[in-house]
Amino acid sequence: MLTQVSIRDVVLIEKLDLKFANGLTVFTGETGAGKSILLDSLGLALGDRARAGLVRHGAAQASVSATFEIHESHPAFTLLQEHGVDIAPDEEPLILRRVVSIDGKSRAFISDRAVSSALLKRLGALLVEIQGQHEQITLTDTSLHRDLLDHFRIPTDLLAQVAASYNAYHAAQSAAEMAEAGLKAAREEEAWLRQSVSDLATLAPQEAEEEELVSERTNLQREERQIEAVNAALAELNPRDRRNHSPATALRAASRALSRLAMAESDAASPASPRLAQGQEVIIALEKAEEAVAEVETLLSRLAQESELDTAQLEATEERLFALRATARKHHVSVAELPQFLADLQARLSTLDIGELELARLHQNVRDTRRAFDEAATRLSNARQEAALALKTAIETEFRPLKLERARFEVAIQPLPEAEWSVRGKERISFLIATNPGQTPGPMGKVASGGELSRIMLALKVVLAARSDMTTLVFDEVDAGVGGATAAAIGERLSDIAKNVQVFSVTHSPQIAAKADHHYRIVKNVSKDRTGTMAHRLHPEERREELARMLAGEKVTEAARGAADSLLGQGK
C-alpha cells in the first residue's frame, strides 16, 4: 500500500508530507483548492510525463516521492529483477521518486537507484491505478473488454497454452508458406539454376580467392618489371649493334692507347716527363673501371638467369581473376560472395530435389499445430462462456446498491474470422448494457450516460479488486453527475473495495466522504502575495464541519451540521 507522499515545489505546493494507512481515504475541498495538483504529483512519482509547468514559480526543481509497503511476492519485484535493479523484497520500503527541473527534464529513482522514466511508469502501473473522472470512457473501448473478462476468471495457464499453441501454429504456417514459395520459384527457374550451379561449380570460387589472386598478380608484375630493368641494363652494357662499343670495350681501348704512349716515352732517351706519371695513374684508373664494369656485367647476367619470369603463371592468374570478376558481374554479386552464392543456389536446387517431401512434412505440421490450437482455443472459449455468465451475475449484483437495479449487463462473445485469430484466441469480447427494462442491450458508449458509466466502472472495480495485485486504487470524482442516495451507494462500494485494497477518492460528495476511514481537506492559502496548497487531516469535529460545508455551501448552518452528524452516524 501507499504509506507516504512527499511533495516539494510542485505548482502551488511548496512542501507537503502526507502519511496514509489502509482503508478508504477521501480528499475534499473547494473547487480550485488544488486536489488535481495532489493527483498530478502522485502521477509524477508513478512515471507520468514530466512538464516544466509543474515546477513551482521561483523554484529550481520539483520533486515527489511515494513510499510503498508491498508483500514479497508482488510482481513489482519480478519487474525490477528483470531490469537489473537489485532491490530485495525484504528491503522496505519501496520508494518511487521523480525530480523535474525548470527546463522540463526529469530524473527517476527507485529506492535511490537511478532508473529510466519508462521503468518507473511500468512499476507505478503495478502499484497504483488512478481512475480519472473521465476515464470511464475507456469502458466504451471494446478492445479492453476481453482483457477484463480474462482477468476476472480465466486461468493464466490456459491463456499461456492458447498463446503458445497459436505461436506454434503461426510459425508452422509461415514455414510451410516459405517452403511452398521457394519450391514454386525453384521450379520456375530450374533450368537457369542447374546451368548456373554447373558453371559455378566448374569455376569453383574459393573464399578470399580474389585477394590472393590480386596479390599474386602484383608480385608477378613486380618480377616482370625487375627482369625488364635487368635486361635493359645488360643491353646498355652489351649493345647488340656492334657499331656501338660497350663500356667495357671502350675502357679497354682507352687503356691500350695510353699504354702504347707510355711505352714509347719510356724507350726515349729524354728524361721522363710529368705527363708520363699522370698517364700511368689514368691507366690504373681505367683498369679498375674495366674490372668494375666486368663485375657489374657478371652480377647482372647472374641476376637475369636467376629471375626467370613464369609468363604462363601470370597469364593464368590474370585469366582466373578475369573469369571470377566476369561471373560475379553476371550474377550481380561481388567476387567474395561467389562461394556463398553457389551454396545458396545449390540449396535452392536441393529444395527442388527434396522439396516435395519436406513440404508434405511441413503441411502435416501445420495440421498438427492447428489441431492443438483449436483444442486450446475451444477450452478458452468454453471458459470465457462460463466467465461471462459469472461476470454478468457479479456485475448485476453490484448494480443494485448503485441504484442501477433495472440495468442489464451482457457479455457478447463473437467468433472472429480466421484471419483475425491471435494469441488471445478466436473471439471478440464486448460489454453491452441496457439501462431500462425492455431495452435491447447495446454498446456502453451509446446507451449509458456519464453518471451511469461511472457506476458501471465502479461495479467492475469492486468485482475485479479481489483478483488484482494492485495495492492502491485512486478514484478522481467517481461521483461526478450523481448525488443523494446514488452517491451514498457509491460510498458504500468504495468502502467495500477498501476492505481488500487501499482506496483513495477525490470527491465533492458528503455521502462518500462520510464513508471514509481517513479524511483530508485540501485548502488554498494566500499570504503575502503568495498562494499555496495545503492538506490537513481532519479530526472528528473538523470532519463534521467539512461535511456540513459540503452540504450547505459557503454558509454552514446547524441544520447542515445535523445532516453531517446523520451521515457520519450512517458512515463507519
XYZ file of C-alpha atoms in Angstrom:
572
model
C 0.000 0.000 0.000
C 0.948 3.657 -0.328
C 2.222 4.813 3.057
C 3.603 8.277 2.362
C 3.795 11.008 -0.288
C 6.313 13.846 -0.046
C 5.889 16.785 -2.411
C 8.304 19.669 -2.897
C 7.718 22.727 -5.114
C 5.001 21.348 -7.364
C 2.785 24.140 -8.778
C 1.173 25.631 -5.641
C 2.586 23.096 -3.192
C 5.815 24.245 -1.561
C 6.160 21.425 0.953
C 3.729 18.680 1.777
C 4.234 15.355 3.588
C 1.260 13.039 3.880
C 1.120 9.662 5.615
C -1.537 7.109 4.741
C -2.988 3.883 6.096
C -5.219 1.103 4.820
C -8.888 1.631 4.137
C -10.744 4.406 2.346
C -9.128 7.857 2.335
C -11.005 10.834 0.872
C -9.809 14.261 -0.223
C -12.292 17.099 -0.220
C -12.046 20.824 -0.732
C -13.455 23.658 -2.728
C -13.085 23.729 -6.482
C -9.647 25.109 -7.365
C -8.130 24.326 -3.989
C -5.535 22.045 -5.566
C -6.883 18.493 -5.415
C -5.801 17.912 -9.005
C -2.288 19.106 -8.090
C -2.134 16.368 -5.484
C -3.081 13.744 -8.089
C -0.666 15.203 -10.639
C 2.087 14.970 -8.053
C 1.336 11.334 -7.340
C 1.174 10.642 -11.074
C 4.599 12.230 -11.493
C 6.093 9.854 -8.911
C 4.437 6.966 -10.750
C 6.056 7.852 -14.069
C 3.632 10.232 -15.779
C 5.070 12.669 -18.316
C 7.129 15.436 -16.726
C 6.379 19.060 -17.575
C 8.281 22.217 -16.736
C 4.949 23.781 -15.726
C 4.824 21.516 -12.686
C 7.753 23.351 -11.050
C 6.564 25.957 -8.550
C 7.275 29.549 -9.542
C 10.639 30.644 -8.146
C 11.897 27.102 -7.521
C 14.718 25.394 -9.442
C 13.111 21.975 -9.442
C 10.155 19.960 -8.236
C 10.323 16.565 -6.570
C 7.817 13.959 -5.471
C 8.382 10.653 -3.683
C 5.851 7.917 -2.999
C 6.585 5.232 -0.425
C 5.039 1.755 -0.623
C 4.912 -1.327 1.557
C 4.142 -4.431 -0.538
C 4.295 -8.175 0.015
C 7.352 -10.146 -1.055
C 5.568 -11.974 -3.889
C 4.315 -8.801 -5.578
C 5.051 -8.670 -9.361
C 6.894 -5.388 -8.791
C 9.963 -7.258 -7.555
C 9.954 -9.532 -10.610
C 9.867 -6.470 -12.870
C 12.788 -4.896 -11.015
C 14.855 -8.080 -11.249
C 14.164 -8.320 -14.998
C 15.622 -4.823 -15.411
C 18.657 -5.419 -13.239
C 17.504 -3.262 -10.310
C 18.801 -5.062 -7.245
C 16.139 -4.467 -4.594
C 15.388 -7.375 -2.308
C 11.748 -7.997 -1.324
C 12.656 -7.555 2.350
C 14.266 -4.179 1.622
C 11.399 -1.988 2.658
C 10.030 0.461 1.982
C 9.924 0.753 -1.813
C 10.322 4.428 -2.717
C 9.480 5.884 -6.133
C 10.923 9.359 -6.644
C 10.862 11.842 -9.501
C 12.744 15.117 -9.851
C 11.785 17.671 -12.528
C 13.996 20.656 -13.325
C 12.732 24.014 -14.510
C 13.608 23.130 -18.133
C 11.288 20.128 -18.034
C 13.999 17.470 -17.801
C 13.421 14.776 -15.220
C 15.248 12.086 -13.283
C 13.689 8.933 -11.872
C 14.700 6.852 -8.868
C 13.519 3.634 -7.248
C 14.757 3.336 -3.666
C 17.588 5.735 -4.580
C 18.628 3.708 -7.673
C 18.579 5.843 -10.806
C 16.245 4.309 -13.406
C 14.523 5.294 -16.627
C 11.181 7.078 -16.592
C 9.774 4.186 -18.624
C 10.663 1.658 -15.910
C 9.257 3.958 -13.235
C 5.995 4.152 -15.180
C 5.792 0.355 -15.569
C 6.426 -0.125 -11.868
C 3.919 2.555 -10.933
C 1.266 0.842 -13.056
C 1.721 -2.309 -10.951
C 1.252 -0.409 -7.697
C -1.403 2.245 -8.259
C -4.352 2.604 -10.597
C -5.682 6.137 -10.938
C -9.233 6.253 -12.267
C -9.877 9.778 -13.527
C -13.298 11.318 -13.658
C -13.354 10.978 -17.435
C -11.616 7.592 -17.693
C -14.888 5.690 -17.512
C -14.928 6.383 -21.253
C -12.384 3.546 -21.565
C -15.279 1.209 -20.831
C -16.546 2.039 -24.318
C -13.329 0.674 -25.844
C -14.242 -2.921 -26.717
C -10.578 -3.812 -27.292
C -10.167 -3.755 -23.488
C -13.171 -5.924 -22.668
C -11.505 -9.236 -23.484
C -8.650 -8.476 -21.072
C -11.120 -7.515 -18.345
C -13.077 -10.754 -18.773
C -9.889 -12.850 -18.843
C -8.587 -11.100 -15.747
C -11.859 -11.863 -13.969
C -11.838 -15.659 -14.137
C -9.664 -17.202 -16.891
C -6.683 -19.253 -15.576
C -3.373 -17.750 -16.649
C -2.012 -21.168 -17.630
C -4.901 -21.616 -20.110
C -4.158 -18.208 -21.634
C -0.492 -19.208 -21.877
C -1.395 -22.504 -23.599
C -3.516 -20.705 -26.187
C -0.758 -18.176 -26.857
C 1.899 -20.886 -27.176
C -0.226 -23.087 -29.442
C -1.122 -20.139 -31.663
C 2.521 -19.118 -31.967
C 3.441 -22.702 -32.908
C 0.620 -22.836 -35.489
C 1.581 -19.435 -36.914
C 5.249 -20.454 -37.122
C 4.302 -23.727 -38.869
C 2.155 -21.800 -41.350
C 4.970 -19.374 -42.083
C 7.480 -22.202 -42.590
C 5.142 -24.050 -44.951
C 4.350 -20.894 -46.914
C 8.036 -20.056 -47.272
C 8.866 -23.599 -48.393
C 5.995 -23.629 -50.870
C 7.023 -20.265 -52.304
C 10.634 -21.439 -52.534
C 9.612 -24.642 -54.284
C 7.444 -22.759 -56.749
C 10.212 -20.271 -57.515
C 12.712 -23.120 -57.859
C 10.508 -24.907 -60.393
C 10.138 -21.743 -62.443
C 13.903 -21.241 -62.681
C 15.077 -24.837 -62.625
C 16.942 -24.690 -65.976
C 18.729 -21.493 -65.004
C 19.528 -22.901 -61.568
C 21.070 -26.076 -62.880
C 23.157 -24.236 -65.520
C 24.314 -21.636 -63.005
C 25.260 -24.269 -60.452
C 27.151 -26.235 -63.132
C 29.062 -23.144 -64.287
C 29.869 -22.023 -60.774
C 30.855 -25.498 -59.658
C 33.245 -25.692 -62.622
C 34.651 -22.300 -61.745
C 34.824 -23.391 -58.072
C 35.330 -19.973 -56.449
C 37.139 -20.066 -53.133
C 36.957 -17.913 -50.028
C 39.250 -14.847 -50.262
C 40.446 -16.037 -53.681
C 40.250 -12.613 -55.282
C 42.608 -11.077 -52.732
C 45.082 -13.935 -53.187
C 44.996 -13.626 -56.995
C 45.426 -9.852 -56.874
C 48.400 -10.285 -54.563
C 49.909 -12.978 -56.778
C 49.437 -10.891 -59.917
C 51.025 -7.893 -58.234
C 54.063 -9.974 -57.274
C 54.417 -11.422 -60.796
C 54.093 -7.989 -62.372
C 56.761 -6.701 -59.996
C 59.081 -9.545 -61.045
C 58.370 -8.744 -64.688
C 59.384 -5.124 -64.193
C 62.540 -6.209 -62.363
C 63.586 -8.567 -65.202
C 62.903 -5.870 -67.785
C 65.139 -3.456 -65.862
C 67.975 -6.025 -65.596
C 67.751 -6.843 -69.310
C 67.746 -3.156 -70.199
C 70.895 -2.639 -68.117
C 72.601 -5.593 -69.786
C 71.610 -4.259 -73.195
C 73.279 -0.969 -72.389
C 76.454 -2.753 -71.295
C 76.382 -5.177 -74.262
C 74.654 -3.454 -77.186
C 73.569 -5.728 -79.999
C 74.566 -3.094 -82.511
C 78.289 -3.797 -82.873
C 78.893 -0.316 -84.220
C 78.277 0.902 -80.683
C 81.080 -0.222 -78.391
C 80.182 -1.456 -74.973
C 81.558 0.466 -71.958
C 83.975 -2.364 -71.218
C 85.316 -2.345 -74.819
C 85.744 1.420 -74.718
C 87.599 1.249 -71.422
C 89.963 -1.453 -72.757
C 90.646 0.560 -75.923
C 91.445 3.687 -73.937
C 93.690 1.740 -71.625
C 95.657 0.190 -74.581
C 96.138 3.599 -76.241
C 97.590 5.117 -73.124
C 99.754 2.051 -72.519
C 101.313 2.348 -76.011
C 102.123 6.002 -75.360
C 103.691 5.187 -72.024
C 105.884 2.501 -73.641
C 107.016 4.854 -76.393
C 108.042 7.538 -73.981
C 109.845 5.123 -71.684
C 112.045 3.999 -74.657
C 113.091 7.570 -75.472
C 116.482 8.839 -74.176
C 114.884 12.020 -72.868
C 114.147 12.277 -69.199
C 110.584 11.257 -68.042
C 108.001 13.954 -68.350
C 105.375 14.724 -65.720
C 102.673 13.663 -68.177
C 104.043 10.140 -68.192
C 103.356 9.794 -64.455
C 99.846 11.163 -64.889
C 99.229 8.751 -67.759
C 100.138 5.819 -65.542
C 97.540 6.958 -62.999
C 94.873 7.163 -65.699
C 95.767 3.674 -66.968
C 95.381 2.301 -63.454
C 92.028 4.054 -63.060
C 90.868 2.698 -66.437
C 91.857 -0.817 -65.470
C 89.838 -0.510 -62.210
C 86.862 0.856 -64.107
C 87.083 -2.015 -66.583
C 87.160 -4.501 -63.730
C 84.107 -2.801 -62.077
C 82.167 -2.865 -65.318
C 83.043 -6.514 -65.820
C 81.857 -7.275 -62.309
C 78.576 -5.402 -62.974
C 78.070 -7.416 -66.168
C 78.654 -10.643 -64.257
C 76.193 -9.690 -61.482
C 73.541 -8.566 -63.955
C 73.903 -11.723 -66.002
C 73.601 -13.880 -62.909
C 70.521 -11.873 -61.771
C 68.946 -12.261 -65.194
C 69.474 -16.017 -65.088
C 68.011 -16.297 -61.550
C 65.000 -14.047 -62.272
C 63.325 -16.164 -64.862
C 59.703 -14.979 -65.278
C 56.893 -17.552 -65.423
C 54.794 -15.780 -68.045
C 52.353 -18.683 -68.172
C 51.619 -18.285 -64.463
C 50.989 -14.567 -64.869
C 48.621 -15.206 -67.762
C 46.818 -17.932 -65.839
C 46.462 -15.661 -62.799
C 45.031 -12.832 -64.857
C 42.668 -15.158 -66.706
C 41.383 -16.629 -63.403
C 40.860 -13.171 -61.953
C 39.025 -12.047 -65.080
C 36.810 -15.158 -65.035
C 35.856 -14.635 -61.375
C 35.037 -10.969 -61.873
C 33.068 -11.587 -65.045
C 30.990 -14.267 -63.288
C 30.397 -12.003 -60.293
C 29.166 -9.205 -62.586
C 26.904 -11.650 -64.386
C 25.178 -12.632 -61.139
C 25.274 -9.128 -59.602
C 27.360 -10.145 -56.620
C 30.900 -9.462 -55.518
C 33.693 -11.980 -56.120
C 33.878 -12.560 -52.370
C 30.172 -13.509 -52.375
C 30.502 -16.114 -55.148
C 31.118 -19.139 -52.834
C 28.053 -18.315 -50.726
C 26.061 -17.562 -53.859
C 26.928 -21.011 -55.182
C 25.908 -22.560 -51.847
C 22.580 -20.697 -51.973
C 21.875 -21.884 -55.497
C 22.761 -25.427 -54.516
C 20.390 -25.144 -51.536
C 17.621 -23.974 -53.849
C 18.278 -26.923 -56.109
C 18.226 -29.152 -53.059
C 14.876 -27.619 -52.140
C 13.658 -28.514 -55.587
C 15.013 -32.045 -55.358
C 13.680 -32.873 -51.891
C 11.110 -30.088 -51.611
C 8.037 -32.213 -52.144
C 8.804 -34.463 -49.180
C 9.748 -31.537 -46.950
C 6.675 -29.596 -47.986
C 4.461 -32.560 -47.144
C 6.091 -32.755 -43.713
C 5.564 -29.026 -43.132
C 1.921 -29.238 -44.170
C 1.422 -32.073 -41.715
C 2.993 -29.902 -39.016
C 0.541 -27.143 -39.887
C -2.358 -29.564 -39.428
C -0.971 -30.837 -36.117
C -0.342 -27.360 -34.666
C -3.712 -26.148 -35.980
C -5.407 -29.021 -34.175
C -3.564 -28.183 -30.940
C -4.534 -24.501 -31.230
C -8.165 -25.426 -31.983
C -8.309 -27.577 -28.866
C -6.747 -24.928 -26.612
C -8.867 -22.145 -28.124
C -12.024 -24.221 -27.653
C -11.175 -24.716 -23.974
C -10.622 -20.961 -23.705
C -13.926 -20.225 -25.458
C -15.782 -22.510 -23.067
C -14.048 -20.915 -20.096
C -14.972 -17.468 -21.388
C -18.626 -18.502 -21.738
C -18.638 -19.546 -18.093
C -16.714 -16.436 -17.033
C -19.139 -14.220 -18.959
C -22.110 -15.623 -17.024
C -20.269 -15.250 -13.732
C -19.231 -11.680 -14.553
C -22.791 -10.787 -15.577
C -24.109 -12.099 -12.267
C -21.422 -10.333 -10.230
C -21.836 -7.000 -12.033
C -25.620 -7.028 -11.828
C -25.331 -7.847 -8.116
C -23.259 -4.668 -7.754
C -25.762 -2.694 -9.813
C -28.483 -2.941 -7.187
C -26.752 -0.947 -4.419
C -25.520 1.510 -7.048
C -29.118 2.346 -7.999
C -28.818 0.551 -11.338
C -31.134 -2.267 -10.346
C -33.082 -2.044 -13.617
C -29.950 -2.252 -15.751
C -28.865 -5.435 -17.516
C -25.223 -6.255 -18.227
C -24.291 -8.641 -21.025
C -21.005 -10.045 -22.299
C -21.167 -10.640 -26.045
C -18.801 -13.305 -27.378
C -18.474 -13.234 -31.163
C -16.336 -15.626 -33.246
C -13.592 -13.923 -35.230
C -12.754 -14.719 -38.855
C -9.675 -16.918 -39.127
C -7.606 -14.001 -40.417
C -8.112 -12.273 -37.033
C -7.208 -15.210 -34.795
C -4.373 -14.382 -32.447
C -2.591 -15.364 -29.261
C -5.744 -14.146 -27.488
C -7.930 -16.781 -29.101
C -10.739 -16.847 -31.640
C -13.381 -14.474 -30.305
C -14.158 -10.822 -29.811
C -15.494 -9.782 -26.394
C -17.672 -6.739 -25.871
C -19.657 -5.488 -22.898
C -23.249 -4.428 -23.538
C -25.671 -2.585 -21.272
C -29.386 -1.958 -21.125
C -30.272 0.684 -18.530
C -34.047 0.346 -18.781
C -36.427 -2.631 -18.867
C -37.354 -3.787 -22.339
C -34.315 -2.085 -23.853
C -32.053 -4.162 -26.089
C -28.513 -4.220 -24.670
C -26.143 -2.091 -26.708
C -22.629 -0.605 -26.616
C -21.969 1.238 -23.381
C -20.918 4.467 -25.082
C -24.265 4.683 -26.874
C -26.574 3.526 -24.094
C -25.161 4.680 -20.746
C -24.908 8.263 -19.527
C -21.763 9.673 -17.937
C -23.058 9.049 -14.440
C -24.124 5.528 -15.331
C -20.694 4.812 -16.831
C -19.085 5.942 -13.582
C -21.183 3.481 -11.601
C -20.624 0.654 -14.102
C -16.891 1.260 -13.879
C -17.116 1.216 -10.091
C -19.032 -2.075 -10.187
C -16.251 -3.574 -12.328
C -13.632 -2.349 -9.873
C -15.497 -3.922 -6.976
C -15.750 -7.254 -8.797
C -12.145 -7.244 -10.048
C -10.419 -5.762 -6.988
C -10.164 -9.077 -5.122
C -8.391 -10.689 -8.107
C -5.819 -7.955 -8.651
C -2.253 -7.480 -7.425
C -2.901 -3.731 -7.381
C -2.128 -2.304 -3.948
C -3.831 1.054 -4.335
C -6.812 2.442 -6.254
C -7.392 6.153 -6.745
C -10.791 7.472 -7.847
C -10.953 11.058 -9.048
C -14.531 12.306 -8.619
C -16.189 8.970 -9.367
C -19.342 10.643 -8.034
C -19.466 13.133 -10.922
C -23.032 13.527 -12.166
C -24.706 11.723 -9.270
C -25.909 12.664 -5.821
C -28.118 11.720 -2.911
C -28.780 8.028 -2.476
C -26.689 7.122 -5.501
C -23.677 8.907 -4.066
C -24.232 7.099 -0.780
C -24.327 3.789 -2.658
C -21.047 4.672 -4.377
C -19.553 5.427 -0.974
C -20.664 2.002 0.249
C -18.996 0.282 -2.692
C -15.768 2.274 -2.232
C -15.790 1.235 1.398
C -16.259 -2.400 0.367
C -13.334 -2.229 -2.084
C -11.208 -0.680 0.672
C -11.579 -3.869 2.729
C -9.236 -5.597 0.262
C -7.358 -2.759 -1.435
C -6.241 0.657 -0.265
C -8.592 3.225 -1.814
C -8.293 6.982 -2.287
C -11.129 9.141 -3.551
C -11.229 12.791 -4.531
C -14.854 13.718 -4.032
C -17.359 16.535 -3.754
C -19.960 14.211 -2.269
C -20.561 14.362 1.507
C -22.228 10.935 1.286
C -18.946 9.407 0.020
C -16.778 11.430 2.407
C -18.833 10.139 5.337
C -17.833 6.545 4.497
C -14.102 7.279 4.732
C -11.682 5.852 7.230
C -9.408 8.877 6.775
C -10.360 12.357 5.612
C -8.100 15.124 4.247
C -9.191 18.611 3.329
C -7.311 20.412 0.550
C -7.157 24.182 1.057
C -5.566 27.074 -0.764
C -3.850 29.705 1.400
C -2.929 33.214 0.234
C -0.441 35.166 2.345
C 1.974 37.950 1.454
C 1.054 37.725 -2.218
C 1.888 34.016 -2.264
C -0.565 31.222 -2.898
C -0.046 27.728 -1.598
C -1.980 24.481 -1.403
C -2.036 22.504 1.832
C -3.678 19.291 3.010
C -4.991 18.824 6.545
C -6.033 15.530 8.055
C -9.353 16.142 9.751
C -10.162 15.136 13.298
C -13.754 14.064 14.063
C -15.046 17.583 14.830
C -13.226 19.063 11.841
C -14.630 16.318 9.687
C -18.155 17.120 10.858
C -17.632 20.742 9.900
C -16.265 19.821 6.484
C -19.259 17.588 5.731
C -21.565 20.382 6.812
C -19.747 22.775 4.454
C -20.110 20.291 1.631
C -23.838 20.022 2.384
C -24.644 23.687 2.949
C -22.126 25.534 0.821
C -20.385 28.745 1.871
C -22.555 29.335 4.979
C -22.623 26.390 7.332
C -25.886 26.059 9.265
C -26.850 23.996 12.275
C -29.148 22.035 10.040
C -26.171 21.191 7.862
C -24.239 20.123 10.922
C -27.117 17.920 11.962
C -27.190 16.379 8.486
C -23.456 15.825 8.752
C -23.958 14.056 12.069
C -26.539 11.857 10.435
C -24.209 10.958 7.591
C -21.371 10.203 9.975
C -23.695 8.060 12.041
C -24.511 6.060 8.969
C -20.884 6.044 7.820
C -18.428 3.753 9.553
